[in-house]
XYZ file of C-alpha atoms in Angstrom:
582
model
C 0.000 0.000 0.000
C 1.597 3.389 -1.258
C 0.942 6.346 1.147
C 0.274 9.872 -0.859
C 1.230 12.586 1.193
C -0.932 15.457 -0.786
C -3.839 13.526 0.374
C -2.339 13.016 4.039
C -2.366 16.777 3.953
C -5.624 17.319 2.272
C -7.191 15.395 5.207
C -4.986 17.735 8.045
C -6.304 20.554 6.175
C -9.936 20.128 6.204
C -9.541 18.328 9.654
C -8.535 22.149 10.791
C -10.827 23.892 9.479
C -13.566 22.182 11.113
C -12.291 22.684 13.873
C -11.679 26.232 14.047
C -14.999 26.708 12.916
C -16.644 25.320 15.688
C -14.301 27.047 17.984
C -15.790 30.293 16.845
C -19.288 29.298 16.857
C -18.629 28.158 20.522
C -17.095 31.321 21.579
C -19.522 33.544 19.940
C -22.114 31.490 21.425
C -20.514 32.305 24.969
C -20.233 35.782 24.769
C -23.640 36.511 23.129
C -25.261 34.486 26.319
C -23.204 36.827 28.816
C -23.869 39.755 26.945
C -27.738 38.622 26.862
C -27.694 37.802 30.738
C -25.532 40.862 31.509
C -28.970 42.817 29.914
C -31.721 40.508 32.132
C -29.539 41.221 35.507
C -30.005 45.032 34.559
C -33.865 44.866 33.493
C -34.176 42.418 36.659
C -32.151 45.017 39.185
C -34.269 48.455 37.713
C -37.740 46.279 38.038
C -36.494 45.336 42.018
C -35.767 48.713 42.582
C -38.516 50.274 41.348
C -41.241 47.841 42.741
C -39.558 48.128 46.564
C -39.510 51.648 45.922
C -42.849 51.754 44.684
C -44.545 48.984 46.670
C -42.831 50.375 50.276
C -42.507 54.360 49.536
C -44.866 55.041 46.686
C -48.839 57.160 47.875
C -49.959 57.762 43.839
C -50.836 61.421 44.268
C -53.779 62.522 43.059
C -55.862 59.524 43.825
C -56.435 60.206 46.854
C -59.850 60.757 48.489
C -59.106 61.412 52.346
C -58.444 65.343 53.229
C -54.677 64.606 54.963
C -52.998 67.178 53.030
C -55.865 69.935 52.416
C -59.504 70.472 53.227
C -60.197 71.321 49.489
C -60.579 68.262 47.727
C -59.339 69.743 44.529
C -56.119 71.386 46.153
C -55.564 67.905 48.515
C -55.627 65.476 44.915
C -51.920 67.744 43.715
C -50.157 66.788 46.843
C -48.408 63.555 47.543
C -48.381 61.715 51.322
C -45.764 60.322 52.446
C -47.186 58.390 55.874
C -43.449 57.795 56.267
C -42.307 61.466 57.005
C -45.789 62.738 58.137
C -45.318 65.071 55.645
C -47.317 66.053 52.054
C -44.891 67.110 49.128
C -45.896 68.834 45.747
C -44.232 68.964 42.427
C -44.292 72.686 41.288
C -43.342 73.148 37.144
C -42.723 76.726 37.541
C -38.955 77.857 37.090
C -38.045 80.094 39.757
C -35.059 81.045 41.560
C -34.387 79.963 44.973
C -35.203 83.030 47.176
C -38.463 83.415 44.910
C -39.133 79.284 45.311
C -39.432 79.736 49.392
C -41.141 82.400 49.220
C -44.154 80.544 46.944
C -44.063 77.770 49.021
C -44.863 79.486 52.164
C -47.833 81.343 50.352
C -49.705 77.646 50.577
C -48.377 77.565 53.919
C -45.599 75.069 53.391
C -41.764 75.465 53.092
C -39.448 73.988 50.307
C -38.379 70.051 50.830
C -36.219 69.004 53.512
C -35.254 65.841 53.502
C -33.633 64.268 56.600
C -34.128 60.849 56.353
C -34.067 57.849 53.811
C -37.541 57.381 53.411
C -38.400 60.400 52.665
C -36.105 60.491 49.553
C -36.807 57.330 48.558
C -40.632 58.593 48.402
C -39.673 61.177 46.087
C -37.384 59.333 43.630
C -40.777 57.870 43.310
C -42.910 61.543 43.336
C -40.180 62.918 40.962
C -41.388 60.211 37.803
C -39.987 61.513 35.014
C -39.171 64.735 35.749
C -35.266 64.784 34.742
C -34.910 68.642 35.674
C -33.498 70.298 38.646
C -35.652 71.082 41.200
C -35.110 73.373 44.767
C -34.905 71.853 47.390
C -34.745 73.971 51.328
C -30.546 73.280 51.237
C -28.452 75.848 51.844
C -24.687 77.310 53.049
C -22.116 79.322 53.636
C -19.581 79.581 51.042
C -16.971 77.340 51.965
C -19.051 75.204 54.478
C -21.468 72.245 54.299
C -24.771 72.387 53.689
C -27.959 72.989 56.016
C -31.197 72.231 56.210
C -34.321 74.986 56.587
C -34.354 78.195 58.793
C -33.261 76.094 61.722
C -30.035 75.330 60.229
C -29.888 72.124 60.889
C -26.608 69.805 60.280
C -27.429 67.346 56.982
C -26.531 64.039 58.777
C -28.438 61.738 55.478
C -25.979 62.204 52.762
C -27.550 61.636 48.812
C -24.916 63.841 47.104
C -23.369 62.869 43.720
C -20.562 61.122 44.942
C -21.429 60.458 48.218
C -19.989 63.786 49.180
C -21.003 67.341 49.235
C -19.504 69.028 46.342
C -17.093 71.871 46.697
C -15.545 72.101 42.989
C -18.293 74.656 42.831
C -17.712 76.677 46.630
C -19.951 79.748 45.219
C -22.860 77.177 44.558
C -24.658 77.536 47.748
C -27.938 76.424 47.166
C -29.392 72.891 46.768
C -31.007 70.717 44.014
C -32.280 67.224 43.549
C -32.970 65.895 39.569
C -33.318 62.539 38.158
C -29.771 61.015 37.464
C -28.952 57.379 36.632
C -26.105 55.290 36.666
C -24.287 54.666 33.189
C -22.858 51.036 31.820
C -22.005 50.818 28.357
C -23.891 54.158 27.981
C -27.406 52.240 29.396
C -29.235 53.424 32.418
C -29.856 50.491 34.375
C -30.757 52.589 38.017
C -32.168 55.408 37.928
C -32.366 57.535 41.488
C -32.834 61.246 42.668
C -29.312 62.713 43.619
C -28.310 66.256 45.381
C -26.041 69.024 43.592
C -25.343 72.142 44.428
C -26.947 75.223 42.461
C -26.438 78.773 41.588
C -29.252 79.970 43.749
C -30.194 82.786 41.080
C -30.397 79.890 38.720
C -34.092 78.861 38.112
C -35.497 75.794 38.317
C -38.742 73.717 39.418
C -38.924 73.102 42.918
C -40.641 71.209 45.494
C -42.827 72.525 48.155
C -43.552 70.566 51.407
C -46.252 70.843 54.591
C -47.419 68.536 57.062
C -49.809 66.262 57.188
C -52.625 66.086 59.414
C -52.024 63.690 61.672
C -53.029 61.768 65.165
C -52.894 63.615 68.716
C -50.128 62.743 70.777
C -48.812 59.374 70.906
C -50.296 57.063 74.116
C -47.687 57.013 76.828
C -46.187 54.064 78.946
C -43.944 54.344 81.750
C -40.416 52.550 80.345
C -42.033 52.036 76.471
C -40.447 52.953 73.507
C -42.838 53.744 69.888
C -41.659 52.876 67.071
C -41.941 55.287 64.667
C -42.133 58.124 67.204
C -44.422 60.224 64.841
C -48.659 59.859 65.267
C -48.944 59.941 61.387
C -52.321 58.528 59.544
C -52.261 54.973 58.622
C -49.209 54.894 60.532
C -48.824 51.773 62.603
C -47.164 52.454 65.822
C -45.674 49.657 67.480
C -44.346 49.405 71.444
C -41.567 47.823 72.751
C -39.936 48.539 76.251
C -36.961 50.228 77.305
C -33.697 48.620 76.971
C -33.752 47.349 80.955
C -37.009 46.952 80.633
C -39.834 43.958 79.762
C -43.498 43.001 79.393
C -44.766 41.352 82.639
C -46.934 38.424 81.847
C -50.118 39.629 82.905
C -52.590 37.066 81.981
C -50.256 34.801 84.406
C -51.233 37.671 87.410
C -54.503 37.453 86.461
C -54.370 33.721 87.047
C -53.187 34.489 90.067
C -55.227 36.301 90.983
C -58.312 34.383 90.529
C -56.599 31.516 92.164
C -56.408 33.676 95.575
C -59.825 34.905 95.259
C -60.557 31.014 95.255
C -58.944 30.271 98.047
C -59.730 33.470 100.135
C -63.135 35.111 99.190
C -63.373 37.500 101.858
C -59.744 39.022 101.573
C -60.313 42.512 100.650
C -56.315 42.882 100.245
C -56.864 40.763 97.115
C -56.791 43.830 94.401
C -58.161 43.008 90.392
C -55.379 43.985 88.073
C -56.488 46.658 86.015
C -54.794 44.230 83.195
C -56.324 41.390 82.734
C -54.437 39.677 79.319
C -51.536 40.504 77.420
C -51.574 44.365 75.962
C -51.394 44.647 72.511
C -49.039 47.318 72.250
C -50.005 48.336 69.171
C -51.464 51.553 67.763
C -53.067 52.718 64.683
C -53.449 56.271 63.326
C -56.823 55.916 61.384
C -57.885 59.600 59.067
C -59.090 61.919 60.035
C -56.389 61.351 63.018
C -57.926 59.267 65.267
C -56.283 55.931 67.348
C -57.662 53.028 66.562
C -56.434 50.090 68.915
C -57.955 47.103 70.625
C -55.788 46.782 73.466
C -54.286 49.085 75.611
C -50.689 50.175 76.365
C -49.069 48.616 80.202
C -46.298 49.993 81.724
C -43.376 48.004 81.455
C -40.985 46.372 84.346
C -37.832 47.084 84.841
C -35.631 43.479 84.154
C -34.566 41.890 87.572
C -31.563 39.726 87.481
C -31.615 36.049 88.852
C -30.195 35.668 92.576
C -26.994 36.805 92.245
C -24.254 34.055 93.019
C -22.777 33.632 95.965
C -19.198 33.479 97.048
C -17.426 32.033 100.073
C -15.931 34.829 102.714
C -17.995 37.626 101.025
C -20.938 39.602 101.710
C -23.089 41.143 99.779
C -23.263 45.276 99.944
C -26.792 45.363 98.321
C -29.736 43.826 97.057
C -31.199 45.804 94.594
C -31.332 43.378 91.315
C -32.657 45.658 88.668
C -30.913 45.981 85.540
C -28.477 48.387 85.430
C -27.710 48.082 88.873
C -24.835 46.731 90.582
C -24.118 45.092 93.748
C -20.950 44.925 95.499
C -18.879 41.931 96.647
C -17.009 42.727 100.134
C -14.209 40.811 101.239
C -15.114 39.551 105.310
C -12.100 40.408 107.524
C -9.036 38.698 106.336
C -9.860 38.094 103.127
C -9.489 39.748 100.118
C -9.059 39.581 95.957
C -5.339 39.127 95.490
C -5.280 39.814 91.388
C -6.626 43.193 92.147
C -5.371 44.033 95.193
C -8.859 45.137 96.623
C -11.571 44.054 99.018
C -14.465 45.118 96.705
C -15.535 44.202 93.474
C -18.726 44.740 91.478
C -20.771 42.843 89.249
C -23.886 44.681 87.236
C -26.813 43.328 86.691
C -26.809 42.563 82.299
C -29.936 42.971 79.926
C -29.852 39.336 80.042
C -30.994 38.626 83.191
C -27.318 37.077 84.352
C -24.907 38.879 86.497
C -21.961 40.265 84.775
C -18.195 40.148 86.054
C -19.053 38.302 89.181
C -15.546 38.050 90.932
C -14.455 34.520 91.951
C -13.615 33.870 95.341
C -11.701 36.308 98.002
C -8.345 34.787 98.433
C -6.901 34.453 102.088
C -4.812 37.582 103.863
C -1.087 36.311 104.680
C 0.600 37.677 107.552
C 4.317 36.644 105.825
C 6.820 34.352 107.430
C 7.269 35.003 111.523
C 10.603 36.061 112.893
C 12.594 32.939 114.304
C 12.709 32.072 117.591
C 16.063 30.245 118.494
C 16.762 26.875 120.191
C 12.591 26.150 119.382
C 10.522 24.891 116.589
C 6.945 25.543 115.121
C 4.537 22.994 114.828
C 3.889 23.744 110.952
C 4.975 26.614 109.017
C 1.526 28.611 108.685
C 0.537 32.038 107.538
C -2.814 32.536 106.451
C -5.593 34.498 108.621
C -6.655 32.635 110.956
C -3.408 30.282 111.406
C -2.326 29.762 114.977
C 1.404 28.505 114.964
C 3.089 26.898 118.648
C 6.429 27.560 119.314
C 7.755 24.836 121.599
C 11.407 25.210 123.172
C 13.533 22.694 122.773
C 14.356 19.789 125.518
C 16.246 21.593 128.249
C 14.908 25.429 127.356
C 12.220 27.664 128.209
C 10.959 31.080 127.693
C 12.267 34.260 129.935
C 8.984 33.936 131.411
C 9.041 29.924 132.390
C 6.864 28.441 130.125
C 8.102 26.215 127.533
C 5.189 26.654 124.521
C 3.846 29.911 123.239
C 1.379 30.608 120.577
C 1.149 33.403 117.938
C -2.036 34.427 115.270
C -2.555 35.571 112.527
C -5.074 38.005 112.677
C -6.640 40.962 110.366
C -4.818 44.000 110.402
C -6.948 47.574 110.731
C -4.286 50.024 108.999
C -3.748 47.769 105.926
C -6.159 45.130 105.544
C -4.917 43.495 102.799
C -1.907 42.300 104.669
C -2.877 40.608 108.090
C -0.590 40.895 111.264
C 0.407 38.703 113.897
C -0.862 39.402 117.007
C 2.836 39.669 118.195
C 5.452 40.992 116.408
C 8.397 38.299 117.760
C 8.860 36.007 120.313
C 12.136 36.265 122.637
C 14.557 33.018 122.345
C 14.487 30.213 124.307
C 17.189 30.165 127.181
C 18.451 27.030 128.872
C 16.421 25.605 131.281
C 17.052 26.251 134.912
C 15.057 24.858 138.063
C 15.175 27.449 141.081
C 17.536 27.581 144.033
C 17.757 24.402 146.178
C 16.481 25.155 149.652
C 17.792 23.360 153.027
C 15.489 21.937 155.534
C 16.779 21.209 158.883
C 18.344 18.134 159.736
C 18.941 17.297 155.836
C 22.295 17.692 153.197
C 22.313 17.411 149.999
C 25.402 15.972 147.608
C 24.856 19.029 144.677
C 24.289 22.716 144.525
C 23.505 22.315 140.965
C 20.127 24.030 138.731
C 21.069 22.739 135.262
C 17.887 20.927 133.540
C 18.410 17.049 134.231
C 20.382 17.239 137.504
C 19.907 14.949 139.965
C 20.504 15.575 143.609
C 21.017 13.709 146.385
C 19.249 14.499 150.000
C 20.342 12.619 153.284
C 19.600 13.338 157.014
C 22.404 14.592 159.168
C 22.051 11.280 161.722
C 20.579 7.949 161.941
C 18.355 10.066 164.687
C 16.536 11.337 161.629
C 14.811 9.731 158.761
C 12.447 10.758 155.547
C 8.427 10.085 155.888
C 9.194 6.454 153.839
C 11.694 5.693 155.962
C 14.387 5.673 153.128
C 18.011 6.937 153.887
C 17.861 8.447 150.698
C 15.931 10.677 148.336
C 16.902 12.113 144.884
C 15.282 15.079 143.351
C 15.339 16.472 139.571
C 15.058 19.485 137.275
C 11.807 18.263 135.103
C 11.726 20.188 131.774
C 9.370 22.608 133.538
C 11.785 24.329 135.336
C 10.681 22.648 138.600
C 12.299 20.490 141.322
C 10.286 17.055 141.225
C 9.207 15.426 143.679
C 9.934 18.803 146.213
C 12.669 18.931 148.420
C 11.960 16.127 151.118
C 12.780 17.034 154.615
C 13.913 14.711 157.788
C 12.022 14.244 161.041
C 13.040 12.669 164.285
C 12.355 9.049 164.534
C 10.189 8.182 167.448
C 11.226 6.734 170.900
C 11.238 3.143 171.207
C 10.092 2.073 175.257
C 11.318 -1.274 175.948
C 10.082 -3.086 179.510
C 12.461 -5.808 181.684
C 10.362 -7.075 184.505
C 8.820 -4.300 186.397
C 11.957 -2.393 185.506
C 11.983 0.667 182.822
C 15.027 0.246 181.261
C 15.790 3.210 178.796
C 17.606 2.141 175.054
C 21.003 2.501 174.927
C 22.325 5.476 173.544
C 25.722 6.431 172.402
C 27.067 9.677 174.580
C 26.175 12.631 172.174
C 29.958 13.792 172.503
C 31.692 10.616 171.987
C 33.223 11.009 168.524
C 34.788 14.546 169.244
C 36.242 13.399 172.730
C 37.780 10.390 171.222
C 39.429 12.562 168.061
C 40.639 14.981 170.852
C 42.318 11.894 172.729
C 43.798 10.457 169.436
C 45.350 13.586 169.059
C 47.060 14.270 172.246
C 48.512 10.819 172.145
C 50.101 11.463 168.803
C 51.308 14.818 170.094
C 52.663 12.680 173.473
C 54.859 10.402 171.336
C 56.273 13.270 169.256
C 57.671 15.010 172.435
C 58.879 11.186 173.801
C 61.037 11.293 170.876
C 62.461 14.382 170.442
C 63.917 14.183 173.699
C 65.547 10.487 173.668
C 67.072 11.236 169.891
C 70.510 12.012 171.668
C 70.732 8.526 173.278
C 69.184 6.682 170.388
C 71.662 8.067 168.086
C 74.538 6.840 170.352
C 73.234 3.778 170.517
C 73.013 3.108 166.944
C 76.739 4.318 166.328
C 77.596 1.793 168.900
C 75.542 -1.105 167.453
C 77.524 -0.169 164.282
C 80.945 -0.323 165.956
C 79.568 -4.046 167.195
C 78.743 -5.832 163.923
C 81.479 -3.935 162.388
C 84.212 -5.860 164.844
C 82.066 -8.647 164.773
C 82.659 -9.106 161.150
C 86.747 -8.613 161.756
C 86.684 -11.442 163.956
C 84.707 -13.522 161.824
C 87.573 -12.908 159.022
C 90.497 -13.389 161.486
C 89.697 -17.138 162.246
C 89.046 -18.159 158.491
C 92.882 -16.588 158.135
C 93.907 -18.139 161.559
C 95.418 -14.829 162.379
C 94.705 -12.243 164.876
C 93.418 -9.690 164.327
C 94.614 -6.134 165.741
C 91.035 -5.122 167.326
C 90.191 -1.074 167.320
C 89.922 0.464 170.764
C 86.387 1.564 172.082
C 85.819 5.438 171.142
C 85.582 7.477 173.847
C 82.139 8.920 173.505
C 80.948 4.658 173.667
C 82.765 3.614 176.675
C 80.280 5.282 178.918
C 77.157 3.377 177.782
């Protein structure tokens, strides 16, 4: 099979152009359907606006029968009624400069336009038709300054100018018109609305002349109710509502009530009717000529009362008024207080809601801060919060200056600065050893110590076995207890008690050692001892001859001995002279 590329690109060819083509139709079909719903949105958004406008704003002058704007039925069909404003507005084709404008307007005892709020300018966008021309309006200022409504002067506060702004390219333009503009796209006026400019006020143009309505006498009042509109104008419905703080009691429920007691108690003349029996309707509605037509009636409204307001531990409450806006205030009790704010008070208010708002949490607890420490003693826990009471106790062989071994300090609320606390003393003095008082001496008693120290033990005795303690011991021992005392007390001897013993018919008394004895027979010892030292001081002369001669003895003695073991004589010593007398 041969392959032929001119037909290979004969097929490419028209393969291309079909598909360009319907590329094209399928973008031109895309744009011509935005292009077609671009136009609906914009017939769509002028039909909304112009059947709100119409439907909410729009009284079709001249159609109307009632009198509101004039008695003269022919002169009351050319004015328009807006039951929005109150107020009846005419369209005047008469070109006029501004000064001359006011002045015709007041001869049919009206004024030129002023137009303070929204609904009133929507009502004439709708009055205005298709009247594309400029027409006065009662706008007016300084050179230089904004613009002002009427004689009064009052501030324009509802803006409408071209550009959302008052215009000032023109400062020597100090009078104001309104005119049909509309809002270009792609040179097609898809909104059309009345718009403010400022005016050479020797300029003439059409103008608009306003006067009110008649309308209903003063609006019903109700303590605490607010109407809504504020204005008595005819077929004007005027609704209630209450006060912000305020609400509706449910008086069909006090009615109930009511009847319920009267049930119970027939003859209790204390038992008043309410004067409301059901639910008001709190509605009226301003019927022409300007007359309130209603079927219910109009009841004061309540102020709002909060729920109980919560409570919180350590705090009292400073009042108990509960109506919304009040407040109350929570107080700290004595020793307490809020720590994050560093206060004793706080307030919570009393919200539109019912609830309590910024209800504080709980007070925190006062510290008194750490106590000064007392030496050679401990605390039984290391507290500082109001209230606390901490125990010092001295340690085993101390005591306080004043005796005791414990003391106690509080911590208590403190009347200069009560958001600190105090102790109810400032510091405690140290602990000093222990010491038991003096020892005394009963009579007929000793005692082996002089000592105080904590812990000593002493030893008592009586002077003589003629004395004895009350048990009959020969001993007692006393100590120094860790309360500073002597325990048991300091015992003290007594006499023992004569013993009678009988021999026959005889009384024969118990021996009994002389009283004396002892120091007579330490006397005697030492004169005896005295005795023999005199004996031989005077007998040392002949004692010392008599051991020179017992020397010269054994010392010839000893010669001889020698002489006979040598069998030789020996030449004996004569007798000194001072030994032959003895």
């Amino acid at each position: 099979m041969s392959w032929d590329i001119s037909e290979w690109l004969n097929s490419f060819r028209l393969f291309w152009s079909v598909f360009l083509f319907f590329w094209a139709l399928g973008i031109s079909v895309i744009v011509l359907t935005v292009v077609i719903m671009k136009w609906i949105l914009v017939v769509v958004a002028v039909l909304v606006v112009v059947v709100i406008t119409e439907s909410k704003y729009f009284t079709a002058p001249f159609k109307r029968t009632e009198l509101i704007c004039d008695d003269d039925q022919a002169k009351n069909a050319e004015w328009a009624y807006s039951n929005r404003s109150g107020n009846c507005y005419r369209l005047f084709h008469e070109e006029k400069n501004f000064e001359d404008a006011k002045a015709a307007c007041k001869t049919i005892m009206g004024s030129l336009a002023e137009i303070k709020h929204e609904e009133e300018q929507l009502f004439l966008d709708v009055v205005l038709k298709n009247d594309w021309v400029d027409h006065w309006v009662y706008g007016t200022r300084v050179v230089g300054q904004n613009y002002t409504w009427g004689e009064t002067k009052d501030t324009v506060t509802y803006y409408n100018f071209l550009g959302n702004k008052q215009p000032d390219e023109r400062p020597k333009e100090t009078c104001l018109v309104m005119t049909k503009n509309y809002v270009p796209a792609n040179n097609i006026a898809y909104a059309i609305f009345a718009k403010w400019n400022s005016a050479d006020c020797n300029a003439k143009n059409y103008y608009i002349c306003q006067k009110t309505a008649k309308r209903c006498p003063d609006l019903p009042k109700a303590e605490h109710t607010v109407p809504k509109p504020p204005f008595p104008y005819i077929e004007l419905t005027v609704k209630y509502s209450c006060a912000p703080g305020y609400e509706l009691p449910d008086y069909a429920a006090r009615y109930r009530d009511w009847q319920a007691k009267i049930a119970a108690s027939p003859n209790d003349s204390s038992l008043v009717e309410p004067t409301i029996k059901t639910n008001p309707t709190m509605e009226y509605l301003c019927e022409f000529p300007g007359k309130w037509a209603t079927g219910g009636s109009i009841a004061p409204c309540e102020p709002i009362s909060c729920v109980e307001p919560p409570k919180r531990p350590h705090t009292t409450l400073n009042s108990t008024n509960r109506v919304y806006p009040s407040y109350i205030g929570y107080k700290c009790d004595n020793g307490y207080f809020y720590e994050e704010y560093n206060t004793t008070v706080m307030t919570a208010w009393c919200g539109p809601d019912k609830q309590w708002i910024d209800v504080p949490k709980e007070c925190d607890t006062v510290e008194c801060g750490e106590f000064p420490i007392v030496f050679n003693a401990s605390a039984n826990a290391k507290l500082n919060h109001f209230k606390d009471t901490v125990v010092w106790q001295c340690n085993q062989g101390f005591m306080f200056p004043d005796g005791s071994v414990r003391q106690w300090v509080g911590c208590r609320e403190n009347y200069v600065n009560n958001l600190i606390g105090r102790w109810n003393v400032s510091k405690l003095d140290d602990c000093e050893r222990l010491s038991c008082p003096p020892l005394s001496s009963p009579a007929f008693t000793k005692r082996d110590s002089n000592d105080t120290a904590y812990a000593t033990i002493v030893t008592y005795s009586c002077v003589s076995k003629d004395y004895e303690f009350p048990d009959g011991e020969p001993i007692q021992l006393i100590k120094c207890s860790e309360e500073a005392q002597w325990k048991p007390k300091v015992p003290v001897c007594t006499k023992k008690p004569s013993k009678l013993e009988t021999k026959g018919k005889k009384y024969v008394p118990e021996p009994k050692e002389a009283t004396a004895a002892e120091s007579i027979g330490y006397s005697a010892l030492i004169f005896v001892i005295i005795f023999l030292i005199l004996i031989f001081l005077l007998d040392l002369t002949t004692i010392w001859k008599d051991i020179r001669m017992l020397k010269y003895n054994c010392r010839h003695f000893m010669k001889r001995v020698n002489s006979n073991k040598t069998s030789k004589r020996a030449d004996l010593q004569p007798i000194p002279k001072d030994l032959k007398d003895q």
